[in-house]
Structure formats: structure tokens, C-alpha cells
Amino acid sequence: LAQPFSPMVLSGAVTTDQLESNFAALDLVTRLNSAVNEKPASGSGGDPVSFRSTIGALLQDTQMEPSAYWDERGRLAWN
């Protein structure tokens, strides 16, 4: 604790595309935070449809067919 704290993140990105992909995750975090903040409180009688549709949309945006995933992964230079 005697040393000053300097926060640092090591992304592991090697290419510009990887770095851009990592930064795109910030949009996902923003959307998730917005959905959670809009979620009606338990027992409030609020409509959870908006929350569920936002989460559903996020899952659709991040979903990939297994064959496409493995095809892309097989074409990576380190494979």
C-alpha cells in the first residue's frame, strides 16, 4: 500500500482490428448498463418487456453460428 496505485489494462490486442474490437466492447457495456438501469424494480409493477428486448437484442448482436466461429478461428494466423 506504500506504492501509489496506477490503474492499467493490458488488452492483449496485437493488431489494429483486435484493438478496435476491444473498444467496441465499450458500446456493449454502455447498452447493458442502460438496460439494467431501465429494468423495473421487483414488485414495482413496471413492464420488464423493454429490459428483456434490450437484452435479447444484445444477445442477437453477439451471437455467431458455431460453424462460422470455427471457420474464422481456423483462419487465424496463430492457428
PDB file of N, CA and C in Angstrom:
ATOM      1  N   LEU A   1       0.811  -1.210   0.000  1.00  0.00           N
ATOM      2  CA  LEU A   1       0.000   0.000   0.000  1.00  0.00           C
ATOM      3  C   LEU A   1       0.848   1.264   0.000  1.00  0.00           C
ATOM      4  N   ALA A   2       2.133   1.112   0.228  1.00  0.00           N
ATOM      5  CA  ALA A   2       3.012   2.274   0.245  1.00  0.00           C
ATOM      6  C   ALA A   2       3.244   2.819  -1.155  1.00  0.00           C
ATOM      7  N   GLN A   3       3.039   1.972  -2.179  1.00  0.00           N
ATOM      8  CA  GLN A   3       3.243   2.395  -3.556  1.00  0.00           C
ATOM      9  C   GLN A   3       1.969   3.039  -4.096  1.00  0.00           C
ATOM     10  N   PRO A   4       2.103   4.112  -4.869  1.00  0.00           N
ATOM     11  CA  PRO A   4       0.898   4.708  -5.477  1.00  0.00           C
ATOM     12  C   PRO A   4       0.295   3.736  -6.495  1.00  0.00           C
ATOM     13  N   PHE A   5      -1.010   3.756  -6.576  1.00  0.00           N
ATOM     14  CA  PHE A   5      -1.728   2.872  -7.482  1.00  0.00           C
ATOM     15  C   PHE A   5      -1.869   3.534  -8.844  1.00  0.00           C
ATOM     16  N   SER A   6      -1.491   2.823  -9.883  1.00  0.00           N
ATOM     17  CA  SER A   6      -1.652   3.304 -11.256  1.00  0.00           C
ATOM     18  C   SER A   6      -2.450   2.263 -12.023  1.00  0.00           C
ATOM     19  N   PRO A   7      -3.740   2.518 -12.257  1.00  0.00           N
ATOM     20  CA  PRO A   7      -4.547   1.528 -12.976  1.00  0.00           C
ATOM     21  C   PRO A   7      -4.053   1.364 -14.408  1.00  0.00           C
ATOM     22  N   MET A   8      -4.060   0.119 -14.876  1.00  0.00           N
ATOM     23  CA  MET A   8      -3.578  -0.175 -16.210  1.00  0.00           C
ATOM     24  C   MET A   8      -4.334  -1.401 -16.731  1.00  0.00           C
ATOM     25  N   VAL A   9      -4.617  -1.389 -18.007  1.00  0.00           N
ATOM     26  CA  VAL A   9      -5.268  -2.532 -18.645  1.00  0.00           C
ATOM     27  C   VAL A   9      -4.376  -3.015 -19.769  1.00  0.00           C
ATOM     28  N   LEU A  10      -4.109  -4.314 -19.767  1.00  0.00           N
ATOM     29  CA  LEU A  10      -3.387  -4.932 -20.871  1.00  0.00           C
ATOM     30  C   LEU A  10      -4.409  -5.684 -21.698  1.00  0.00           C
ATOM     31  N   SER A  11      -4.655  -5.219 -22.909  1.00  0.00           N
ATOM     32  CA  SER A  11      -5.733  -5.792 -23.712  1.00  0.00           C
ATOM     33  C   SER A  11      -5.340  -7.090 -24.402  1.00  0.00           C
ATOM     34  N   GLY A  12      -4.083  -7.279 -24.672  1.00  0.00           N
ATOM     35  CA  GLY A  12      -3.655  -8.452 -25.424  1.00  0.00           C
ATOM     36  C   GLY A  12      -3.814  -8.277 -26.925  1.00  0.00           C
ATOM     37  N   ALA A  13      -4.320  -7.132 -27.348  1.00  0.00           N
ATOM     38  CA  ALA A  13      -4.510  -6.885 -28.776  1.00  0.00           C
ATOM     39  C   ALA A  13      -3.152  -6.766 -29.469  1.00  0.00           C
ATOM     40  N   VAL A  14      -3.051  -7.398 -30.634  1.00  0.00           N
ATOM     41  CA  VAL A  14      -1.818  -7.362 -31.410  1.00  0.00           C
ATOM     42  C   VAL A  14      -2.007  -6.540 -32.683  1.00  0.00           C
ATOM     43  N   THR A  15      -3.223  -6.562 -33.224  1.00  0.00           N
ATOM     44  CA  THR A  15      -3.490  -5.842 -34.470  1.00  0.00           C
ATOM     45  C   THR A  15      -4.454  -4.693 -34.210  1.00  0.00           C
ATOM     46  N   THR A  16      -4.535  -3.813 -35.181  1.00  0.00           N
ATOM     47  CA  THR A  16      -5.480  -2.696 -35.099  1.00  0.00           C
ATOM     48  C   THR A  16      -6.914  -3.216 -35.046  1.00  0.00           C
ATOM     49  N   ASP A  17      -7.206  -4.247 -35.829  1.00  0.00           N
ATOM     50  CA  ASP A  17      -8.560  -4.832 -35.820  1.00  0.00           C
ATOM     51  C   ASP A  17      -8.928  -5.360 -34.439  1.00  0.00           C
ATOM     52  N   GLN A  18      -7.978  -6.019 -33.781  1.00  0.00           N
ATOM     53  CA  GLN A  18      -8.240  -6.540 -32.434  1.00  0.00           C
ATOM     54  C   GLN A  18      -8.487  -5.397 -31.457  1.00  0.00           C
ATOM     55  N   LEU A  19      -7.704  -4.346 -31.572  1.00  0.00           N
ATOM     56  CA  LEU A  19      -7.876  -3.192 -30.689  1.00  0.00           C
ATOM     57  C   LEU A  19      -9.232  -2.541 -30.923  1.00  0.00           C
ATOM     58  N   GLU A  20      -9.634  -2.394 -32.177  1.00  0.00           N
ATOM     59  CA  GLU A  20     -10.945  -1.821 -32.492  1.00  0.00           C
ATOM     60  C   GLU A  20     -12.065  -2.704 -31.957  1.00  0.00           C
ATOM     61  N   SER A  21     -11.887  -4.016 -32.032  1.00  0.00           N
ATOM     62  CA  SER A  21     -12.879  -4.939 -31.490  1.00  0.00           C
ATOM     63  C   SER A  21     -12.992  -4.775 -29.975  1.00  0.00           C
ATOM     64  N   ASN A  22     -11.847  -4.628 -29.315  1.00  0.00           N
ATOM     65  CA  ASN A  22     -11.865  -4.417 -27.870  1.00  0.00           C
ATOM     66  C   ASN A  22     -12.603  -3.129 -27.509  1.00  0.00           C
ATOM     67  N   PHE A  23     -12.358  -2.067 -28.268  1.00  0.00           N
ATOM     68  CA  PHE A  23     -13.037  -0.802 -27.994  1.00  0.00           C
ATOM     69  C   PHE A  23     -14.541  -0.902 -28.260  1.00  0.00           C
ATOM     70  N   ALA A  24     -14.932  -1.743 -29.205  1.00  0.00           N
ATOM     71  CA  ALA A  24     -16.357  -1.920 -29.498  1.00  0.00           C
ATOM     72  C   ALA A  24     -17.093  -2.505 -28.301  1.00  0.00           C
ATOM     73  N   ALA A  25     -16.368  -3.203 -27.441  1.00  0.00           N
ATOM     74  CA  ALA A  25     -16.984  -3.763 -26.235  1.00  0.00           C
ATOM     75  C   ALA A  25     -17.518  -2.662 -25.321  1.00  0.00           C
ATOM     76  N   LEU A  26     -16.959  -1.472 -25.424  1.00  0.00           N
ATOM     77  CA  LEU A  26     -17.455  -0.357 -24.607  1.00  0.00           C
ATOM     78  C   LEU A  26     -18.914  -0.053 -24.934  1.00  0.00           C
ATOM     79  N   ASP A  27     -19.283  -0.176 -26.208  1.00  0.00           N
ATOM     80  CA  ASP A  27     -20.678   0.035 -26.606  1.00  0.00           C
ATOM     81  C   ASP A  27     -21.573  -1.010 -25.950  1.00  0.00           C
ATOM     82  N   LEU A  28     -21.101  -2.237 -25.914  1.00  0.00           N
ATOM     83  CA  LEU A  28     -21.869  -3.310 -25.283  1.00  0.00           C
ATOM     84  C   LEU A  28     -22.076  -3.018 -23.800  1.00  0.00           C
ATOM     85  N   VAL A  29     -21.037  -2.581 -23.122  1.00  0.00           N
ATOM     86  CA  VAL A  29     -21.143  -2.250 -21.697  1.00  0.00           C
ATOM     87  C   VAL A  29     -22.136  -1.111 -21.494  1.00  0.00           C
ATOM     88  N   THR A  30     -22.067  -0.112 -22.341  1.00  0.00           N
ATOM     89  CA  THR A  30     -22.992   1.028 -22.244  1.00  0.00           C
ATOM     90  C   THR A  30     -24.437   0.558 -22.417  1.00  0.00           C
ATOM     91  N   ARG A  31     -24.676  -0.292 -23.420  1.00  0.00           N
ATOM     92  CA  ARG A  31     -26.030  -0.796 -23.661  1.00  0.00           C
ATOM     93  C   ARG A  31     -26.518  -1.659 -22.503  1.00  0.00           C
ATOM     94  N   LEU A  32     -25.639  -2.500 -21.951  1.00  0.00           N
ATOM     95  CA  LEU A  32     -26.031  -3.328 -20.807  1.00  0.00           C
ATOM     96  C   LEU A  32     -26.358  -2.467 -19.596  1.00  0.00           C
ATOM     97  N   ASN A  33     -25.524  -1.473 -19.336  1.00  0.00           N
ATOM     98  CA  ASN A  33     -25.783  -0.579 -18.197  1.00  0.00           C
ATOM     99  C   ASN A  33     -27.106   0.151 -18.375  1.00  0.00           C
ATOM    100  N   SER A  34     -27.397   0.589 -19.590  1.00  0.00           N
ATOM    101  CA  SER A  34     -28.665   1.276 -19.848  1.00  0.00           C
ATOM    102  C   SER A  34     -29.840   0.339 -19.611  1.00  0.00           C
ATOM    103  N   ALA A  35     -29.714  -0.905 -20.068  1.00  0.00           N
ATOM    104  CA  ALA A  35     -30.796  -1.876 -19.889  1.00  0.00           C
ATOM    105  C   ALA A  35     -31.023  -2.168 -18.411  1.00  0.00           C
ATOM    106  N   VAL A  36     -29.945  -2.322 -17.670  1.00  0.00           N
ATOM    107  CA  VAL A  36     -30.073  -2.604 -16.235  1.00  0.00           C
ATOM    108  C   VAL A  36     -30.700  -1.419 -15.522  1.00  0.00           C
ATOM    109  N   ASN A  37     -30.302  -0.209 -15.892  1.00  0.00           N
ATOM    110  CA  ASN A  37     -30.859   0.981 -15.242  1.00  0.00           C
ATOM    111  C   ASN A  37     -32.335   1.178 -15.569  1.00  0.00           C
ATOM    112  N   GLU A  38     -32.787   0.653 -16.713  1.00  0.00           N
ATOM    113  CA  GLU A  38     -34.192   0.786 -17.103  1.00  0.00           C
ATOM    114  C   GLU A  38     -35.053  -0.346 -16.560  1.00  0.00           C
ATOM    115  N   LYS A  39     -34.408  -1.395 -16.048  1.00  0.00           N
ATOM    116  CA  LYS A  39     -35.154  -2.554 -15.553  1.00  0.00           C
ATOM    117  C   LYS A  39     -36.046  -2.124 -14.388  1.00  0.00           C
ATOM    118  N   PRO A  40     -37.332  -2.458 -14.443  1.00  0.00           N
ATOM    119  CA  PRO A  40     -38.215  -2.074 -13.353  1.00  0.00           C
ATOM    120  C   PRO A  40     -37.846  -2.809 -12.066  1.00  0.00           C
ATOM    121  N   ALA A  41     -38.000  -2.122 -10.966  1.00  0.00           N
ATOM    122  CA  ALA A  41     -37.714  -2.728  -9.669  1.00  0.00           C
ATOM    123  C   ALA A  41     -38.689  -3.865  -9.407  1.00  0.00           C
ATOM    124  N   SER A  42     -38.212  -4.881  -8.716  1.00  0.00           N
ATOM    125  CA  SER A  42     -39.050  -6.029  -8.386  1.00  0.00           C
ATOM    126  C   SER A  42     -40.273  -5.563  -7.592  1.00  0.00           C
ATOM    127  N   GLY A  43     -41.439  -5.997  -8.023  1.00  0.00           N
ATOM    128  CA  GLY A  43     -42.667  -5.640  -7.322  1.00  0.00           C
ATOM    129  C   GLY A  43     -43.183  -4.246  -7.636  1.00  0.00           C
ATOM    130  N   SER A  44     -42.504  -3.539  -8.571  1.00  0.00           N
ATOM    131  CA  SER A  44     -42.928  -2.175  -8.877  1.00  0.00           C
ATOM    132  C   SER A  44     -44.101  -2.143  -9.832  1.00  0.00           C
ATOM    133  N   GLY A  45     -44.378  -3.289 -10.468  1.00  0.00           N
ATOM    134  CA  GLY A  45     -45.459  -3.320 -11.441  1.00  0.00           C
ATOM    135  C   GLY A  45     -45.039  -2.788 -12.793  1.00  0.00           C
ATOM    136  N   GLY A  46     -43.749  -2.373 -12.912  1.00  0.00           N
ATOM    137  CA  GLY A  46     -43.252  -1.870 -14.189  1.00  0.00           C
ATOM    138  C   GLY A  46     -43.173  -2.978 -15.217  1.00  0.00           C
ATOM    139  N   ASP A  47     -43.167  -2.595 -16.472  1.00  0.00           N
ATOM    140  CA  ASP A  47     -43.146  -3.559 -17.570  1.00  0.00           C
ATOM    141  C   ASP A  47     -41.706  -3.945 -17.910  1.00  0.00           C
ATOM    142  N   PRO A  48     -41.334  -5.217 -17.691  1.00  0.00           N
ATOM    143  CA  PRO A  48     -39.961  -5.638 -17.973  1.00  0.00           C
ATOM    144  C   PRO A  48     -39.710  -5.941 -19.448  1.00  0.00           C
ATOM    145  N   VAL A  49     -40.696  -5.694 -20.321  1.00  0.00           N
ATOM    146  CA  VAL A  49     -40.557  -6.028 -21.738  1.00  0.00           C
ATOM    147  C   VAL A  49     -39.391  -5.263 -22.364  1.00  0.00           C
ATOM    148  N   SER A  50     -39.249  -3.991 -22.054  1.00  0.00           N
ATOM    149  CA  SER A  50     -38.169  -3.192 -22.625  1.00  0.00           C
ATOM    150  C   SER A  50     -36.814  -3.767 -22.232  1.00  0.00           C
ATOM    151  N   PHE A  51     -36.691  -4.133 -20.968  1.00  0.00           N
ATOM    152  CA  PHE A  51     -35.436  -4.722 -20.486  1.00  0.00           C
ATOM    153  C   PHE A  51     -35.141  -6.024 -21.214  1.00  0.00           C
ATOM    154  N   ARG A  52     -36.140  -6.905 -21.300  1.00  0.00           N
ATOM    155  CA  ARG A  52     -35.942  -8.200 -21.958  1.00  0.00           C
ATOM    156  C   ARG A  52     -35.612  -8.020 -23.434  1.00  0.00           C
ATOM    157  N   SER A  53     -36.263  -7.073 -24.098  1.00  0.00           N
ATOM    158  CA  SER A  53     -35.993  -6.879 -25.521  1.00  0.00           C
ATOM    159  C   SER A  53     -34.590  -6.316 -25.735  1.00  0.00           C
ATOM    160  N   THR A  54     -34.126  -5.464 -24.836  1.00  0.00           N
ATOM    161  CA  THR A  54     -32.770  -4.928 -24.945  1.00  0.00           C
ATOM    162  C   THR A  54     -31.747  -6.032 -24.764  1.00  0.00           C
ATOM    163  N   ILE A  55     -31.936  -6.862 -23.747  1.00  0.00           N
ATOM    164  CA  ILE A  55     -31.023  -7.973 -23.512  1.00  0.00           C
ATOM    165  C   ILE A  55     -31.077  -8.954 -24.691  1.00  0.00           C
ATOM    166  N   GLY A  56     -32.269  -9.228 -25.189  1.00  0.00           N
ATOM    167  CA  GLY A  56     -32.415 -10.110 -26.350  1.00  0.00           C
ATOM    168  C   GLY A  56     -31.683  -9.569 -27.562  1.00  0.00           C
ATOM    169  N   ALA A  57     -31.798  -8.273 -27.792  1.00  0.00           N
ATOM    170  CA  ALA A  57     -31.111  -7.649 -28.924  1.00  0.00           C
ATOM    171  C   ALA A  57     -29.594  -7.749 -28.758  1.00  0.00           C
ATOM    172  N   LEU A  58     -29.128  -7.546 -27.532  1.00  0.00           N
ATOM    173  CA  LEU A  58     -27.694  -7.665 -27.276  1.00  0.00           C
ATOM    174  C   LEU A  58     -27.201  -9.087 -27.539  1.00  0.00           C
ATOM    175  N   LEU A  59     -27.981 -10.060 -27.117  1.00  0.00           N
ATOM    176  CA  LEU A  59     -27.598 -11.451 -27.356  1.00  0.00           C
ATOM    177  C   LEU A  59     -27.573 -11.761 -28.847  1.00  0.00           C
ATOM    178  N   GLN A  60     -28.536 -11.223 -29.593  1.00  0.00           N
ATOM    179  CA  GLN A  60     -28.552 -11.419 -31.039  1.00  0.00           C
ATOM    180  C   GLN A  60     -27.318 -10.788 -31.692  1.00  0.00           C
ATOM    181  N   ASP A  61     -26.942  -9.595 -31.210  1.00  0.00           N
ATOM    182  CA  ASP A  61     -25.789  -8.888 -31.771  1.00  0.00           C
ATOM    183  C   ASP A  61     -24.480  -9.634 -31.543  1.00  0.00           C
ATOM    184  N   THR A  62     -24.398 -10.389 -30.465  1.00  0.00           N
ATOM    185  CA  THR A  62     -23.139 -11.059 -30.126  1.00  0.00           C
ATOM    186  C   THR A  62     -23.132 -12.534 -30.505  1.00  0.00           C
ATOM    187  N   GLN A  63     -24.230 -13.014 -31.066  1.00  0.00           N
ATOM    188  CA  GLN A  63     -24.345 -14.428 -31.403  1.00  0.00           C
ATOM    189  C   GLN A  63     -23.655 -14.729 -32.726  1.00  0.00           C
ATOM    190  N   MET A  64     -23.034 -15.918 -32.794  1.00  0.00           N
ATOM    191  CA  MET A  64     -22.362 -16.341 -34.014  1.00  0.00           C
ATOM    192  C   MET A  64     -22.606 -17.835 -34.195  1.00  0.00           C
ATOM    193  N   GLU A  65     -22.876 -18.221 -35.415  1.00  0.00           N
ATOM    194  CA  GLU A  65     -23.070 -19.640 -35.706  1.00  0.00           C
ATOM    195  C   GLU A  65     -21.775 -20.389 -35.404  1.00  0.00           C
ATOM    196  N   PRO A  66     -21.881 -21.566 -34.786  1.00  0.00           N
ATOM    197  CA  PRO A  66     -20.666 -22.322 -34.452  1.00  0.00           C
ATOM    198  C   PRO A  66     -19.763 -22.590 -35.656  1.00  0.00           C
ATOM    199  N   SER A  67     -20.346 -22.933 -36.796  1.00  0.00           N
ATOM    200  CA  SER A  67     -19.515 -23.216 -37.972  1.00  0.00           C
ATOM    201  C   SER A  67     -18.742 -21.972 -38.420  1.00  0.00           C
ATOM    202  N   ALA A  68     -19.386 -20.802 -38.349  1.00  0.00           N
ATOM    203  CA  ALA A  68     -18.707 -19.555 -38.714  1.00  0.00           C
ATOM    204  C   ALA A  68     -17.595 -19.237 -37.715  1.00  0.00           C
ATOM    205  N   TYR A  69     -17.875 -19.475 -36.435  1.00  0.00           N
ATOM    206  CA  TYR A  69     -16.873 -19.240 -35.389  1.00  0.00           C
ATOM    207  C   TYR A  69     -15.626 -20.086 -35.643  1.00  0.00           C
ATOM    208  N   TRP A  70     -15.830 -21.395 -35.855  1.00  0.00           N
ATOM    209  CA  TRP A  70     -14.690 -22.288 -36.029  1.00  0.00           C
ATOM    210  C   TRP A  70     -13.981 -22.038 -37.351  1.00  0.00           C
ATOM    211  N   ASP A  71     -14.714 -21.639 -38.382  1.00  0.00           N
ATOM    212  CA  ASP A  71     -14.094 -21.298 -39.658  1.00  0.00           C
ATOM    213  C   ASP A  71     -13.187 -20.083 -39.493  1.00  0.00           C
ATOM    214  N   GLU A  72     -13.715 -19.047 -38.838  1.00  0.00           N
ATOM    215  CA  GLU A  72     -12.927 -17.828 -38.608  1.00  0.00           C
ATOM    216  C   GLU A  72     -11.709 -18.138 -37.741  1.00  0.00           C
ATOM    217  N   ARG A  73     -11.937 -18.896 -36.701  1.00  0.00           N
ATOM    218  CA  ARG A  73     -10.851 -19.246 -35.779  1.00  0.00           C
ATOM    219  C   ARG A  73      -9.764 -20.056 -36.497  1.00  0.00           C
ATOM    220  N   GLY A  74     -10.163 -20.952 -37.401  1.00  0.00           N
ATOM    221  CA  GLY A  74      -9.207 -21.758 -38.145  1.00  0.00           C
ATOM    222  C   GLY A  74      -8.355 -20.955 -39.106  1.00  0.00           C
ATOM    223  N   ARG A  75      -8.836 -19.773 -39.497  1.00  0.00           N
ATOM    224  CA  ARG A  75      -8.087 -18.924 -40.416  1.00  0.00           C
ATOM    225  C   ARG A  75      -7.141 -17.956 -39.698  1.00  0.00           C
ATOM    226  N   LEU A  76      -7.140 -17.953 -38.374  1.00  0.00           N
ATOM    227  CA  LEU A  76      -6.267 -17.059 -37.627  1.00  0.00           C
ATOM    228  C   LEU A  76      -4.812 -17.468 -37.826  1.00  0.00           C
ATOM    229  N   ALA A  77      -3.948 -16.473 -37.887  1.00  0.00           N
ATOM    230  CA  ALA A  77      -2.530 -16.711 -38.185  1.00  0.00           C
ATOM    231  C   ALA A  77      -1.853 -17.600 -37.137  1.00  0.00           C
ATOM    232  N   TRP A  78      -2.260 -17.514 -35.908  1.00  0.00           N
ATOM    233  CA  TRP A  78      -1.607 -18.283 -34.843  1.00  0.00           C
ATOM    234  C   TRP A  78      -2.091 -19.722 -34.768  1.00  0.00           C
ATOM    235  N   ASN A  79      -3.067 -20.080 -35.574  1.00  0.00           N
ATOM    236  CA  ASN A  79      -3.644 -21.423 -35.507  1.00  0.00           C
ATOM    237  C   ASN A  79      -2.781 -22.435 -36.219  1.00  0.00           C
TER     238      ASN A  79
END
